[in-house]
Each structure stands twice: as structure tokens, then as C-alpha cells.
Amino acid sequence: NAGVTQTPKFQVLKTGQSMTLQCAQDMNHEYMSWYRQDPGMGLRLIHYSVGAGITDQGEVPNGYNVSRSTTEDFPLRLLSAAPSQTSVYFCASSSPRTGYGYTFGSGTRLTVV
Amino acid sequence: TQLLEQSPQFLSIQEGENLTVYCNSSSVFSSLQWYRQEPGEGPVLLVTVVTGGEVKKLKRLTFQFGDARKDSSLHITAAQPGDTGLYLCAGARLWAGKSTFGDGTTLTVKP
């Protein structure tokens, strides 16, 4: 199994540009989440979903949109990139059936100039 | 906001030493996870504990969930350089769909 697949691995954007970070999982997990990780600040939750058609905000949702049309896919959209969004982004999936432990993707390193 | 506090934040030890990392909260969690993250990679799940007082062992790593399900510890026996990494704890509540992460403990094991 591939687990959680994130694309792209690296991206450089100019301020004001928009883009979509892709995330797909093949484990039939109900829950999916997007986190950002900044040096010295741990993982901060951006948005999460408990199932297809259901999304909710995490602690740092401003500037980001998500949708979940299928169980497998959970894309993260940056609406108008800002330098403050320079970070490493991780997508993760989990399930109550497996004790809520996350499987993480390998991350997207985003730089906004 | 449910906070998980990890201590210590940084730990640098010699190969062969023992160490303990703590994860504390004022909130009760349905389950608690420990992850290890290496540079340039995503966190990898090490263990999930769900029952108060539960102890799980993974080779030289011992994980304990507090009786009240508010805290946990990770003990490493005879640390090796391969144990070097960022250790993260995370708490989950039943059906919440998300987890709360601690800020992590950066462990360096010197040969």
C-alpha cells in the first residue's frame, strides 16, 4: 500500500499566487487532516475532515481552503500566498478502527517569496 | 484548547544511556500516540495507548499511559544513535476527527 501520498514535494510561489497541495490515501481512513510545521513550533492543525463532504477548521485555517469530495482525496488550497505561509505541510489520515493513530505523508516544503 | 506539554524540549545523551520523555495535559484523552520524525520526513507512528495505566514495549522503548489518561511517558533503554530524532506525542478524543500534538522532544544520541 502507498499510504498517504502528497504532491508536490517542493514548491516555490510568489506572493499572491494560488496553488493546491494534493493529498491522497488508499487505506480507506475516515479522517484526514492538514498540518503545517514551522521550526520550533511543532505541528499546527489547519483543516480536518471526518468523512466525505464534511470539513472543519483547525487552529490556523486563515488563507487556506479544503474540500473532501471522496474518501481518498483531501486537497489543500492556498488562496493568495503570503510569506507567512512558508512552511512544511503534512497531510495525515487516521481511523477510529485503528485507534486514531495518524499515517502521515512525506510533506510538501513550500516557500513563498 | 487542549494543550499537551512535552519535556524536555531538547535532550542530548551518549550512546548507551537511558532517558525518559514526558507528555502532560490537564485534559483526558481517549487515546494517546507517540511518533518519531526524522529530518525531511513525516512523523511515523510508534505506538497508540488507550487504557489508563497501560504499558507497551517496542524493543528498547517503553510507553506508559497515565492512570487518569492525561499524561504519558516514553522511556528508552540503552539509547543508540539510530534513536536520534524528534519525538512527538499526540492526544485524540473519541470521534473528534483530529489530534492535539505536543511541541516535541528533539533527541540526539552521540556515538
Coordinates of N, CA and C in Angstrom, one line a residue:
Chain A
N1 N 0.8 -1.2 0.0 CA 0.0 0.0 0.0 C 0.9 1.2 0.0
A2 N 0.4 2.3 -0.7 CA 1.1 3.5 -0.8 C 1.0 4.3 0.5
G3 N -0.1 4.2 1.2 CA -0.4 5.0 2.4 C -0.9 6.4 2.1
V4 N -0.2 7.4 2.4 CA -0.6 8.8 2.2 C 0.4 9.4 1.2
T5 N -0.1 9.9 0.1 CA 0.7 10.4 -1.0 C 0.5 11.9 -1.1
Q6 N 1.5 12.7 -1.0 CA 1.4 14.2 -1.1 C 2.2 14.6 -2.3
T7 N 1.6 15.6 -3.1 CA 2.4 16.2 -4.2 C 2.0 17.7 -4.2
P8 N 3.0 18.5 -4.6 CA 4.4 18.2 -4.9 C 5.2 18.1 -3.6
K9 N 6.5 17.7 -3.7 CA 7.3 17.7 -2.6 C 8.0 19.0 -2.3
F10 N 8.2 19.8 -3.3 CA 8.7 21.1 -3.1 C 8.0 22.1 -4.0
Q11 N 7.8 23.3 -3.6 CA 7.2 24.3 -4.4 C 7.6 25.7 -3.9
V12 N 7.9 26.6 -4.9 CA 8.2 28.0 -4.7 C 7.1 28.8 -5.3
L13 N 6.5 29.7 -4.5 CA 5.4 30.6 -5.1 C 5.8 32.0 -4.9
K14 N 5.2 32.9 -5.7 CA 5.4 34.3 -5.5 C 4.2 34.8 -4.7
T15 N 4.4 35.8 -3.9 CA 3.3 36.4 -3.1 C 2.1 36.7 -4.0
G16 N 0.9 36.2 -3.5 CA -0.3 36.5 -4.3 C -0.7 35.3 -5.2
Q17 N 0.2 34.4 -5.5 CA -0.2 33.3 -6.3 C -1.0 32.3 -5.5
S18 N -1.8 31.5 -6.2 CA -2.6 30.4 -5.6 C -2.1 29.1 -6.1
M19 N -2.3 28.0 -5.3 CA -2.0 26.7 -5.6 C -2.7 25.7 -4.8
T20 N -2.7 24.5 -5.2 CA -3.3 23.4 -4.5 C -2.3 22.3 -4.2
L21 N -2.3 21.9 -2.9 CA -1.5 20.8 -2.4 C -2.3 19.6 -2.5
Q22 N -1.9 18.5 -3.1 CA -2.7 17.3 -3.3 C -2.3 16.3 -2.2
C23 N -3.4 15.6 -1.8 CA -3.2 14.5 -0.8 C -4.2 13.4 -1.1
A24 N -3.6 12.2 -1.1 CA -4.5 11.0 -1.4 C -4.1 9.9 -0.5
Q25 N -5.1 9.1 0.0 CA -4.8 7.9 0.9 C -5.5 6.7 0.4
D26 N -4.9 5.6 0.5 CA -5.5 4.3 0.0 C -5.8 3.3 1.1
M27 N -6.0 3.8 2.3 CA -6.3 2.9 3.4 C -7.7 3.0 3.9
N28 N -8.6 3.7 3.2 CA -10.0 3.8 3.5 C -10.2 4.4 4.9
H29 N -9.3 5.3 5.3 CA -9.4 6.0 6.5 C -10.5 7.1 6.5
E30 N -11.3 7.2 7.5 CA -12.4 8.1 7.6 C -11.8 9.6 7.8
Y31 N -10.8 9.7 8.6 CA -10.4 11.1 9.0 C -9.1 11.5 8.2
M32 N -9.1 12.7 7.8 CA -7.9 13.3 7.1 C -7.7 14.7 7.7
S33 N -6.4 15.1 7.7 CA -6.0 16.4 8.3 C -4.9 17.0 7.6
W34 N -4.8 18.3 7.6 CA -3.6 19.0 7.1 C -3.0 19.8 8.3
Y35 N -1.7 19.6 8.4 CA -0.9 20.3 9.4 C 0.2 21.1 8.7
R36 N 0.6 22.1 9.4 CA 1.9 22.8 9.0 C 2.9 22.7 10.1
Q37 N 4.1 22.6 9.7 CA 5.2 22.5 10.7 C 6.2 23.6 10.5
D38 N 6.4 24.4 11.4 CA 7.4 25.5 11.4 C 8.5 25.2 12.4
P39 N 9.7 25.7 12.2 CA 10.8 25.4 13.1 C 10.4 25.8 14.5
G40 N 10.6 24.9 15.5 CA 10.4 25.2 16.9 C 8.9 25.4 17.3
M41 N 8.0 25.1 16.3 CA 6.6 25.3 16.7 C 5.7 24.0 16.6
G42 N 6.3 22.9 16.3 CA 5.5 21.7 16.3 C 4.6 21.7 15.1
L43 N 3.5 20.8 15.3 CA 2.5 20.6 14.2 C 1.3 21.4 14.6
R44 N 0.8 22.3 13.7 CA -0.4 23.0 13.9 C -1.5 22.6 12.9
L45 N -2.7 22.4 13.4 CA -3.8 21.9 12.5 C -4.4 23.0 11.7
I46 N -4.5 22.8 10.4 CA -5.1 23.8 9.5 C -6.5 23.5 9.3
H47 N -6.8 22.3 8.7 CA -8.2 21.9 8.5 C -8.2 20.4 8.7
Y48 N -9.4 19.9 8.9 CA -9.6 18.4 9.0 C -10.9 18.0 8.5
S49 N -11.1 16.7 8.3 CA -12.3 16.1 7.8 C -12.6 14.8 8.4
V50 N -13.8 14.6 8.8 CA -14.2 13.3 9.4 C -14.9 12.4 8.4
G51 N -15.0 12.8 7.2 CA -15.6 12.0 6.1 C -15.9 12.8 4.9
A52 N -16.2 12.1 3.8 CA -16.5 12.8 2.5 C -17.6 13.8 2.7
G53 N -17.4 15.0 2.3 CA -18.4 16.1 2.4 C -18.4 16.9 3.6
I54 N -17.5 16.5 4.6 CA -17.5 17.1 5.9 C -16.1 17.6 6.2
T55 N -16.0 18.9 6.4 CA -14.7 19.5 6.8 C -14.9 20.5 7.9
D56 N -13.8 20.8 8.6 CA -13.9 21.8 9.7 C -12.5 22.4 9.9
Q57 N -12.5 23.6 10.5 CA -11.3 24.4 10.7 C -10.5 23.9 11.9
G58 N -9.2 24.0 11.8 CA -8.3 23.7 12.9 C -7.9 25.0 13.5
E59 N -6.7 25.1 14.1 CA -6.3 26.2 14.8 C -5.7 27.4 13.9
V60 N -5.3 27.1 12.7 CA -4.7 28.1 11.8 C -5.3 28.0 10.4
P61 N -6.6 28.2 10.3 CA -7.2 28.0 9.0 C -7.2 29.2 8.0
N62 N -6.8 30.4 8.5 CA -6.9 31.5 7.6 C -5.9 31.4 6.4
G63 N -6.5 31.7 5.2 CA -5.7 31.7 4.0 C -5.7 30.3 3.3
Y64 N -6.4 29.4 3.8 CA -6.5 28.0 3.3 C -7.9 27.6 3.1
N65 N -8.2 26.8 2.1 CA -9.5 26.1 1.9 C -9.3 24.6 1.6
V66 N -10.3 23.8 2.0 CA -10.2 22.4 1.7 C -11.6 22.0 1.3
S67 N -11.6 20.8 0.7 CA -12.8 20.1 0.3 C -12.5 18.6 0.4
R68 N -13.6 17.8 0.5 CA -13.4 16.4 0.6 C -14.6 15.8 -0.2
S69 N -14.4 15.6 -1.5 CA -15.4 15.0 -2.3 C -15.4 13.5 -2.3
T70 N -14.3 12.9 -2.0 CA -14.2 11.4 -1.9 C -13.5 11.1 -0.6
T71 N -13.6 9.8 -0.2 CA -12.8 9.3 1.0 C -11.3 9.5 0.8
E72 N -10.9 9.3 -0.5 CA -9.4 9.2 -0.7 C -8.7 10.5 -0.8
D73 N -9.3 11.6 -1.2 CA -8.6 12.8 -1.6 C -9.0 13.9 -0.6
F74 N -8.0 14.8 -0.3 CA -8.2 15.9 0.6 C -7.2 17.0 0.2
P75 N -7.5 17.8 -0.9 CA -6.6 18.8 -1.3 C -6.7 20.1 -0.5
L76 N -5.6 20.7 -0.3 CA -5.5 22.0 0.4 C -5.2 23.1 -0.6
R77 N -6.0 24.1 -0.6 CA -5.8 25.3 -1.5 C -5.3 26.5 -0.7
L78 N -4.2 27.1 -1.3 CA -3.8 28.4 -0.8 C -4.4 29.4 -1.7
L79 N -5.1 30.3 -1.2 CA -5.9 31.2 -2.0 C -5.1 32.4 -2.6
S80 N -4.2 33.0 -1.8 CA -3.3 34.1 -2.2 C -2.1 34.0 -1.3
A81 N -1.1 33.3 -1.8 CA 0.1 33.0 -0.9 C 0.7 34.2 -0.3
A82 N 1.2 34.1 0.9 CA 1.9 35.1 1.7 C 3.2 34.5 2.2
P83 N 4.2 35.3 2.4 CA 5.4 34.8 3.0 C 5.2 34.0 4.3
S84 N 4.2 34.4 5.1 CA 3.9 33.8 6.4 C 3.5 32.3 6.2
Q85 N 3.1 31.9 5.0 CA 2.7 30.6 4.7 C 3.9 29.7 4.3
T86 N 5.1 30.2 4.3 CA 6.3 29.4 4.1 C 6.4 28.4 5.2
S87 N 6.4 27.1 4.9 CA 6.3 26.1 5.9 C 6.4 24.7 5.3
V88 N 6.5 23.7 6.1 CA 6.3 22.3 5.6 C 4.9 21.9 5.9
Y89 N 4.2 21.3 4.9 CA 2.8 20.9 5.1 C 2.7 19.4 5.1
F90 N 2.0 18.9 6.0 CA 1.8 17.4 6.1 C 0.3 17.1 6.1
C91 N 0.0 16.1 5.2 CA -1.3 15.6 5.2 C -1.3 14.3 6.0
A92 N -2.3 13.9 6.7 CA -2.4 12.7 7.5 C -3.8 12.1 7.5
S93 N -3.8 10.8 7.6 CA -5.1 10.2 7.7 C -5.1 9.2 8.9
S94 N -6.3 9.0 9.5 CA -6.5 8.1 10.6 C -7.9 7.5 10.6
S95 N -8.1 6.6 11.5 CA -9.4 5.9 11.6 C -9.7 5.5 13.0
P96 N -10.9 5.6 13.5 CA -11.3 5.0 14.8 C -11.0 3.5 14.9
R97 N -11.0 2.9 13.7 CA -10.9 1.4 13.7 C -9.4 1.0 14.1
T98 N -8.5 2.0 13.9 CA -7.1 1.6 14.2 C -6.5 2.5 15.4
G99 N -7.4 3.0 16.2 CA -7.0 3.7 17.4 C -6.6 5.2 17.2
Y100 N -7.0 5.8 16.1 CA -6.8 7.2 15.8 C -5.3 7.6 15.5
G101 N -4.4 6.6 15.4 CA -3.1 7.0 15.1 C -3.0 7.4 13.6
Y102 N -2.2 8.5 13.4 CA -2.1 9.0 12.0 C -1.1 8.3 11.2
T103 N -1.4 8.2 9.9 CA -0.3 7.9 8.9 C -0.1 9.2 8.2
F104 N 1.1 9.7 8.1 CA 1.5 10.9 7.5 C 2.1 10.7 6.1
G105 N 1.8 11.7 5.3 CA 2.6 11.8 4.0 C 4.0 12.3 4.3
S106 N 4.7 12.4 3.2 CA 6.2 12.8 3.4 C 6.3 14.3 3.4
G107 N 5.3 15.1 3.1 CA 5.3 16.5 3.3 C 5.6 17.3 2.0
T108 N 5.1 18.5 2.0 CA 5.4 19.5 0.9 C 6.1 20.7 1.5
R109 N 7.3 21.0 1.0 CA 8.1 22.1 1.5 C 7.7 23.3 0.6
L110 N 7.0 24.3 1.2 CA 6.6 25.4 0.4 C 7.3 26.7 0.8
T111 N 7.8 27.4 -0.2 CA 8.5 28.7 0.1 C 7.7 29.8 -0.7
V112 N 7.3 30.8 0.0 CA 6.6 32.0 -0.7 C 7.6 33.2 -0.6
V113 N 7.9 33.7 -1.8 CA 8.8 34.8 -1.9 C 8.1 36.1 -2.3
Chain B
T1 N -8.8 25.1 24.3 CA -7.7 24.4 23.6 C -7.1 23.4 24.6
Q2 N -7.0 22.2 24.1 CA -6.3 21.2 24.9 C -4.8 21.2 24.6
L3 N -4.0 21.4 25.6 CA -2.6 21.5 25.4 C -1.9 20.3 25.9
L4 N -0.9 19.9 25.1 CA -0.1 18.8 25.5 C 1.3 19.4 25.7
E5 N 1.9 19.2 26.9 CA 3.2 19.8 27.1 C 4.2 18.6 27.2
Q6 N 5.3 18.7 26.4 CA 6.3 17.7 26.4 C 7.6 18.3 27.1
S7 N 8.2 17.4 27.7 CA 9.5 17.8 28.4 C 10.4 16.6 28.4
P8 N 11.8 16.8 28.3 CA 12.3 18.1 28.0 C 12.1 18.5 26.5
Q9 N 12.4 19.7 26.1 CA 12.3 20.1 24.7 C 13.5 19.6 23.9
F10 N 14.7 19.6 24.5 CA 15.9 19.1 23.9 C 16.6 18.1 24.8
L11 N 17.2 17.1 24.3 CA 17.9 16.1 25.1 C 19.1 15.6 24.2
S12 N 20.3 15.7 24.8 CA 21.5 15.2 24.1 C 22.2 14.2 25.1
I13 N 22.4 13.0 24.7 CA 22.9 12.0 25.6 C 24.0 11.2 24.8
Q14 N 24.7 10.4 25.5 CA 25.7 9.4 25.0 C 25.0 8.1 24.7
E15 N 25.5 7.4 23.7 CA 25.1 6.1 23.4 C 25.2 5.2 24.6
G16 N 24.1 4.4 24.8 CA 24.1 3.5 26.0 C 23.3 4.1 27.2
E17 N 23.1 5.3 27.2 CA 22.4 5.9 28.4 C 20.9 5.7 28.2
N18 N 20.2 5.8 29.3 CA 18.7 5.7 29.4 C 18.1 7.1 29.4
L19 N 16.9 7.2 29.0 CA 16.2 8.5 29.0 C 14.7 8.3 29.1
T20 N 14.0 9.4 29.6 CA 12.6 9.4 29.6 C 12.1 10.8 29.1
V21 N 11.1 10.7 28.3 CA 10.4 11.9 27.8 C 9.0 11.9 28.3
Y22 N 8.5 13.1 28.7 CA 7.2 13.2 29.3 C 6.2 14.0 28.5
C23 N 4.9 13.6 28.6 CA 3.9 14.3 27.8 C 2.7 14.5 28.8
N24 N 2.4 15.7 29.1 CA 1.4 16.0 30.2 C 0.3 16.9 29.7
S25 N -0.9 16.7 30.2 CA -2.0 17.5 29.9 C -3.0 17.6 31.0
S26 N -3.8 18.7 31.0 CA -4.9 18.8 32.0 C -6.2 18.2 31.5
S27 N -6.2 17.7 30.3 CA -7.4 17.1 29.7 C -7.2 15.6 29.6
V28 N -8.4 14.9 29.6 CA -8.4 13.5 29.4 C -8.5 13.2 27.9
F29 N -7.7 12.2 27.5 CA -7.8 11.8 26.1 C -8.3 10.3 26.0
S30 N -8.9 10.0 24.9 CA -9.4 8.6 24.6 C -8.2 7.8 24.3
S31 N -7.2 8.3 23.6 CA -6.0 7.6 23.2 C -4.9 8.6 23.1
L32 N -3.7 8.1 23.2 CA -2.5 8.9 23.0 C -1.5 8.2 22.1
Q33 N -0.9 8.9 21.2 CA 0.0 8.3 20.3 C 1.4 9.0 20.5
W34 N 2.4 8.2 20.2 CA 3.8 8.7 20.1 C 4.3 8.5 18.7
Y35 N 5.0 9.5 18.2 CA 5.6 9.5 16.8 C 7.1 9.8 16.9
R36 N 7.8 9.3 15.9 CA 9.2 9.8 15.7 C 9.3 10.4 14.3
Q37 N 10.0 11.5 14.3 CA 10.2 12.2 13.0 C 11.6 12.4 12.7
E38 N 12.1 12.0 11.5 CA 13.5 12.3 11.1 C 13.5 13.5 10.2
P39 N 14.6 14.2 10.1 CA 14.7 15.3 9.2 C 14.2 15.1 7.8
G40 N 13.3 15.9 7.3 CA 12.9 15.8 5.9 C 11.8 14.8 5.7
E41 N 11.3 14.2 6.7 CA 10.3 13.1 6.6 C 9.1 13.5 7.4
G42 N 8.0 12.8 7.2 CA 6.8 12.9 8.0 C 6.9 12.1 9.3
P43 N 6.2 12.5 10.3 CA 6.2 11.7 11.6 C 5.7 10.2 11.3
V44 N 6.3 9.3 12.0 CA 6.0 7.9 11.9 C 5.4 7.4 13.2
L45 N 4.2 6.8 13.2 CA 3.6 6.3 14.4 C 4.4 5.2 15.0
L46 N 4.7 5.4 16.4 CA 5.4 4.3 17.1 C 4.4 3.4 17.9
V47 N 3.4 4.1 18.6 CA 2.5 3.3 19.4 C 1.3 4.1 19.7
T48 N 0.2 3.4 20.0 CA -1.1 4.0 20.5 C -1.4 3.4 21.8
V49 N -1.7 4.2 22.8 CA -2.1 3.7 24.1 C -3.5 4.2 24.4
V50 N -4.4 3.3 24.9 CA -5.8 3.6 25.0 C -6.3 3.4 26.4
T51 N -5.7 2.6 27.2 CA -6.2 2.3 28.6 C -5.4 2.9 29.7
G52 N -6.0 3.5 30.6 CA -5.3 4.1 31.7 C -4.4 3.1 32.4
G53 N -3.1 3.5 32.6 CA -2.2 2.6 33.2 C -1.5 1.6 32.3
E54 N -1.9 1.7 31.0 CA -1.4 0.7 30.0 C 0.1 1.0 29.8
V55 N 0.9 -0.1 29.7 CA 2.3 -0.1 29.3 C 2.5 -0.9 28.1
K56 N 3.2 -0.3 27.1 CA 3.5 -1.0 25.9 C 5.0 -1.0 25.7
K57 N 5.6 -2.1 25.2 CA 7.0 -2.1 24.9 C 7.2 -2.4 23.4
L58 N 8.2 -1.6 22.8 CA 8.6 -1.8 21.5 C 10.1 -1.8 21.5
K59 N 10.7 -3.1 21.5 CA 12.1 -3.3 21.7 C 12.6 -2.5 22.9
R60 N 13.5 -1.5 22.7 CA 14.1 -0.8 23.8 C 13.2 0.4 24.3
L61 N 12.1 0.6 23.7 CA 11.2 1.7 24.0 C 10.0 1.2 24.8
T62 N 9.7 1.9 26.0 CA 8.6 1.6 26.8 C 7.7 2.8 26.9
F63 N 6.4 2.6 26.6 CA 5.4 3.6 26.7 C 4.4 3.4 27.8
Q64 N 4.1 4.4 28.5 CA 3.1 4.3 29.6 C 2.0 5.4 29.5
F65 N 0.8 5.0 29.7 CA -0.3 5.9 29.7 C -0.7 6.1 31.1
G66 N -0.9 7.3 31.6 CA -1.2 7.6 33.0 C -2.6 7.0 33.4
D67 N -2.7 6.7 34.6 CA -4.0 6.1 35.1 C -5.2 6.9 34.8
A68 N -5.1 8.3 34.8 CA -6.2 9.2 34.5 C -6.3 9.5 33.0
R69 N -5.4 9.0 32.2 CA -5.4 9.2 30.8 C -5.1 10.7 30.4
K70 N -4.3 11.3 31.3 CA -4.0 12.7 31.0 C -2.5 12.9 30.7
D71 N -1.7 11.9 30.9 CA -0.3 12.0 30.7 C 0.3 10.7 30.2
S72 N 1.5 10.8 29.7 CA 2.2 9.6 29.2 C 3.7 9.8 29.2
S73 N 4.4 8.7 29.2 CA 5.9 8.8 29.2 C 6.4 7.8 28.2
L74 N 7.6 8.1 27.7 CA 8.4 7.3 26.7 C 9.8 7.1 27.3
H75 N 10.1 5.9 27.6 CA 11.4 5.5 28.2 C 12.2 4.7 27.2
I76 N 13.4 5.2 26.9 CA 14.3 4.5 26.0 C 15.5 3.9 26.8
T77 N 15.7 2.6 26.7 CA 16.8 2.0 27.4 C 18.0 1.8 26.4
A78 N 19.2 2.1 27.0 CA 20.4 1.9 26.2 C 20.3 2.6 24.8
A79 N 20.1 3.9 24.8 CA 19.9 4.6 23.5 C 21.0 4.4 22.5
Q80 N 20.6 4.4 21.3 CA 21.6 4.3 20.2 C 21.5 5.5 19.2
P81 N 22.5 5.7 18.4 CA 22.5 6.9 17.5 C 21.2 6.8 16.6
G82 N 20.8 5.6 16.2 CA 19.6 5.5 15.4 C 18.3 6.0 16.0
D83 N 18.3 6.2 17.4 CA 17.2 6.7 18.1 C 17.0 8.2 17.9
T84 N 18.1 8.9 17.4 CA 18.1 10.3 17.2 C 16.9 10.7 16.3
G85 N 16.2 11.8 16.8 CA 15.0 12.3 16.0 C 14.2 13.2 16.9
L86 N 13.0 13.6 16.3 CA 12.0 14.4 17.0 C 10.9 13.5 17.5
Y87 N 10.7 13.4 18.8 CA 9.6 12.6 19.3 C 8.4 13.5 19.7
L88 N 7.3 13.1 19.1 CA 6.0 13.8 19.3 C 5.0 13.0 20.0
C89 N 4.3 13.6 20.9 CA 3.1 12.9 21.5 C 1.8 13.6 21.0
A90 N 0.8 12.9 20.9 CA -0.5 13.4 20.4 C -1.6 12.8 21.1
G91 N -2.7 13.5 21.4 CA -3.8 13.0 22.1 C -5.1 13.1 21.2
A92 N -5.9 12.1 21.3 CA -7.1 12.1 20.5 C -8.3 11.8 21.4
R93 N -9.4 12.5 21.0 CA -10.7 12.3 21.7 C -11.6 11.5 20.8
L94 N -12.5 10.7 21.4 CA -13.4 9.8 20.7 C -14.2 10.6 19.7
W95 N -14.1 10.1 18.4 CA -14.9 10.7 17.3 C -14.6 12.1 17.0
A96 N -13.6 12.7 17.6 CA -13.3 14.1 17.3 C -12.7 14.4 15.9
G97 N -12.1 13.4 15.3 CA -11.6 13.5 14.0 C -10.2 14.2 13.9
K98 N -9.6 14.6 15.0 CA -8.4 15.3 15.0 C -7.6 15.0 16.2
S99 N -6.3 15.3 16.2 CA -5.4 15.1 17.3 C -4.7 16.4 17.7
T100 N -4.4 16.5 19.0 CA -3.6 17.6 19.5 C -2.2 17.1 19.7
F101 N -1.2 17.9 19.2 CA 0.2 17.5 19.3 C 0.9 18.3 20.3
G102 N 1.9 17.7 21.0 CA 2.8 18.4 21.8 C 3.9 19.0 20.9
D103 N 4.7 19.9 21.4 CA 5.7 20.6 20.6 C 7.0 19.7 20.3
G104 N 7.0 18.5 20.9 CA 8.1 17.6 20.6 C 9.3 17.7 21.5
T105 N 10.1 16.6 21.5 CA 11.4 16.5 22.1 C 12.4 16.1 21.1
T106 N 13.4 16.9 20.9 CA 14.5 16.6 20.0 C 15.6 15.9 20.7
L107 N 15.8 14.6 20.3 CA 16.7 13.7 21.0 C 17.9 13.5 20.0
T108 N 19.1 13.7 20.6 CA 20.4 13.5 19.9 C 21.1 12.5 20.7
V109 N 21.5 11.3 20.1 CA 22.3 10.3 20.8 C 23.6 10.3 20.1
K110 N 24.7 10.6 20.9 CA 26.0 10.7 20.3 C 26.7 9.4 20.5
P111 N 27.5 9.0 19.4 CA 28.2 7.7 19.5 C 29.3 7.7 20.5

